[in-house]
C-alpha positions as CSV (number, residue, x, y, z in Angstrom):
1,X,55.8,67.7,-106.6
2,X,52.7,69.6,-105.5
3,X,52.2,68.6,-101.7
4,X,48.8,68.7,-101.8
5,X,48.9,65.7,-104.0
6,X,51.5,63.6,-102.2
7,X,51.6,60.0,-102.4
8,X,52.6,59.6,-98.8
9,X,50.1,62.0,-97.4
10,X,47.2,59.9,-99.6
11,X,48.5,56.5,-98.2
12,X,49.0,57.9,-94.8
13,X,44.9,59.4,-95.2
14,X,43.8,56.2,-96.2
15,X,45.2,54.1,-93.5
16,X,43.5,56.5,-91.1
17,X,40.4,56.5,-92.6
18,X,40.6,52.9,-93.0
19,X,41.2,52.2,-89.0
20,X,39.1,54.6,-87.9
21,X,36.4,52.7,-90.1
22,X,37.5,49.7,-88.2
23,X,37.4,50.4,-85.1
24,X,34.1,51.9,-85.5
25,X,32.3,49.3,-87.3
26,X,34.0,46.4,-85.0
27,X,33.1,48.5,-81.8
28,X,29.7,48.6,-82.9
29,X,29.4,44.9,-82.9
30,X,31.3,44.4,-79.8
31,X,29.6,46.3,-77.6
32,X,25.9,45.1,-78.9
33,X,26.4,41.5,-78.9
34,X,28.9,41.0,-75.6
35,X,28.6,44.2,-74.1
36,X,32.6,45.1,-74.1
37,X,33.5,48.4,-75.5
38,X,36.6,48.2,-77.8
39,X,38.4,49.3,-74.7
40,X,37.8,46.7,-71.9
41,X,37.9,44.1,-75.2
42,X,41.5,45.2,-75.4
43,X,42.9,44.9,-72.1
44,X,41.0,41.7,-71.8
45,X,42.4,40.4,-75.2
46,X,45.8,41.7,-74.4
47,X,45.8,39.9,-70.6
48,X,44.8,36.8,-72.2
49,X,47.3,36.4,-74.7
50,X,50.2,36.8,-72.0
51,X,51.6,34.4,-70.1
52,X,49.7,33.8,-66.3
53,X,47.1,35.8,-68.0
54,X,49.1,38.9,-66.5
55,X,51.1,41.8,-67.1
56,X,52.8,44.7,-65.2
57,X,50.7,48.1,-65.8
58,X,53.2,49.9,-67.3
59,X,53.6,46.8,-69.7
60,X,49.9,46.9,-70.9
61,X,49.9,50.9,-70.8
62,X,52.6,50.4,-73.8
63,X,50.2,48.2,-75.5
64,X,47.3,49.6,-75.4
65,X,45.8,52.0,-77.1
66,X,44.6,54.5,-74.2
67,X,46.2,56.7,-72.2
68,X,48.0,55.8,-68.8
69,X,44.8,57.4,-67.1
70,X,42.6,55.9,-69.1
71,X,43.4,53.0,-68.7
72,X,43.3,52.7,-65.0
73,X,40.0,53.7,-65.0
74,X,39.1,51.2,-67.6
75,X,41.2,48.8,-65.0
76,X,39.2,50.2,-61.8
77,X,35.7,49.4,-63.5
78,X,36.9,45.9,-64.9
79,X,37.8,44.8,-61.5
80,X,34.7,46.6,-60.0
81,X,32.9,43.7,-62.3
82,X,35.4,41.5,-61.6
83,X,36.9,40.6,-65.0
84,X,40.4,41.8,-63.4
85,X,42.4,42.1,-60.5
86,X,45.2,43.9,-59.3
87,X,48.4,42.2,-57.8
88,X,51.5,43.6,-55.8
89,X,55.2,42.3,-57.2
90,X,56.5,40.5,-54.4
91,X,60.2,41.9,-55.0
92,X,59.2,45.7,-56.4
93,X,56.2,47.9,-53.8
94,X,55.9,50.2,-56.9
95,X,54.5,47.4,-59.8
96,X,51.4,46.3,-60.0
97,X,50.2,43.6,-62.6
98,X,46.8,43.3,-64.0
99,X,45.5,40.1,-64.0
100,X,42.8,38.2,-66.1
101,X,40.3,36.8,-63.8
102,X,38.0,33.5,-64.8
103,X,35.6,35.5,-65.1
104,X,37.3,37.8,-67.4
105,X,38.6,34.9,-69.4
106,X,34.8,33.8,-70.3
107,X,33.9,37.2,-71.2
108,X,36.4,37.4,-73.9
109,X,36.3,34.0,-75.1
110,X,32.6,34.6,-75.4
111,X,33.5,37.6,-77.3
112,X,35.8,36.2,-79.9
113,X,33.9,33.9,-81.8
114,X,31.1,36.5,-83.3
115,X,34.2,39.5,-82.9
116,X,36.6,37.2,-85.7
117,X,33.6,36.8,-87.8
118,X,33.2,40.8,-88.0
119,X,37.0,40.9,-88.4
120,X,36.6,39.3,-91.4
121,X,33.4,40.5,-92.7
122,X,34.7,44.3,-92.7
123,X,38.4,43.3,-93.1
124,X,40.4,39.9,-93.6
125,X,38.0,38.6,-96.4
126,X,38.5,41.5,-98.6
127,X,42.6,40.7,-99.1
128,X,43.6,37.9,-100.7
129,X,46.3,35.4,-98.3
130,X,49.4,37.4,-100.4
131,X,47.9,40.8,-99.3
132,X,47.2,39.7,-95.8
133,X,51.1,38.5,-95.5
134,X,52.2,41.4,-96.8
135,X,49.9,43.8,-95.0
136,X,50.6,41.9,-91.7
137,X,54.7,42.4,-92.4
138,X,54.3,46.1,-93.1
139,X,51.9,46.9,-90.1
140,X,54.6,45.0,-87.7
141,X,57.3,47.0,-89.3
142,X,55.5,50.5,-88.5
143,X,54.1,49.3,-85.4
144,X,58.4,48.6,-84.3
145,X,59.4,52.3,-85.7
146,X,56.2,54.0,-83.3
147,X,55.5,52.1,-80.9
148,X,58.9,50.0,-80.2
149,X,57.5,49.1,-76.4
150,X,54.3,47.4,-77.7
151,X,55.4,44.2,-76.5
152,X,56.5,44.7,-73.7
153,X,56.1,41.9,-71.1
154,X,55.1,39.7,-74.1
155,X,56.3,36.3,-74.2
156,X,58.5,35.7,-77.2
């Protein structure tokens, strides 16, 4: 088989075009109708969906998608507008948790309403519910295989 035209390297090409498609066109309309880049939508989203609204640094680090310096810059600007906080553990000096503030709460509840539409707009409405199983199953099977600490600190 010629590599150049390789099944695998095609599907693996048109999943990153496709995402990076995504996250550009969903960033777009993010950031002009709540004011949230994709990042600080994220960590919000991701603190919201845990339990307490919390999780340890190094827990969200593994879920996000930014680096471990990234994101504590994202985290010192989203608690300079308070939208997080920082806490200490109690039993451990060296973790820290990021916590979801009420304030950070409203912003991405505000958020999500117009952000789903967009999702399925430029996504969800263009697979049938079959597709949407199936693509869901496959993209939690890859995301196990590469990133098997994703969910870390995630309530099960």
């Amino acid at each position: 088989m010629d590599s150049l035209t390789d099944d695998r390297l095609t599907l693996a090409g048109l999943f990153i075009e496709t995402h990076a498609g995504l996250v550009s066109e969903l960033g777009r309309h993010l950031e002009a109708e709540s004011g949230l880049t994709n990042q600080w939508f994220e960590i919000l989203l991701r603190l919201a969906r845990s339990p307490g609204g919390r999780l340890r640094m190094t827990d969200l680090a593994r879920q996000v998608v930014i680096t471990p310096s990234g994101l504590t810059r994202s985290i010192d600007r989203m608690e300079e507008a308070g939208m997080v906080r920082r806490e200490a553990c109690s039993s451990d000096r060296r973790v820290f948790y990021a916590v979801l503030t009420p304030k950070g709460r409203r912003r991405i509840e505000g958020a999500l309403p117009r952000h789903i539409e967009h999702i399925d707009e430029c996504f969800t409405a263009h697979l049938d519910p079959k597709e949407r199983t199936a693509l869901e199953s496959a993209l939690r099977k890859l995301r196990a295989a590469l990133r098997p600490d994703s969910e870390a600190g995630v309530a099960t």
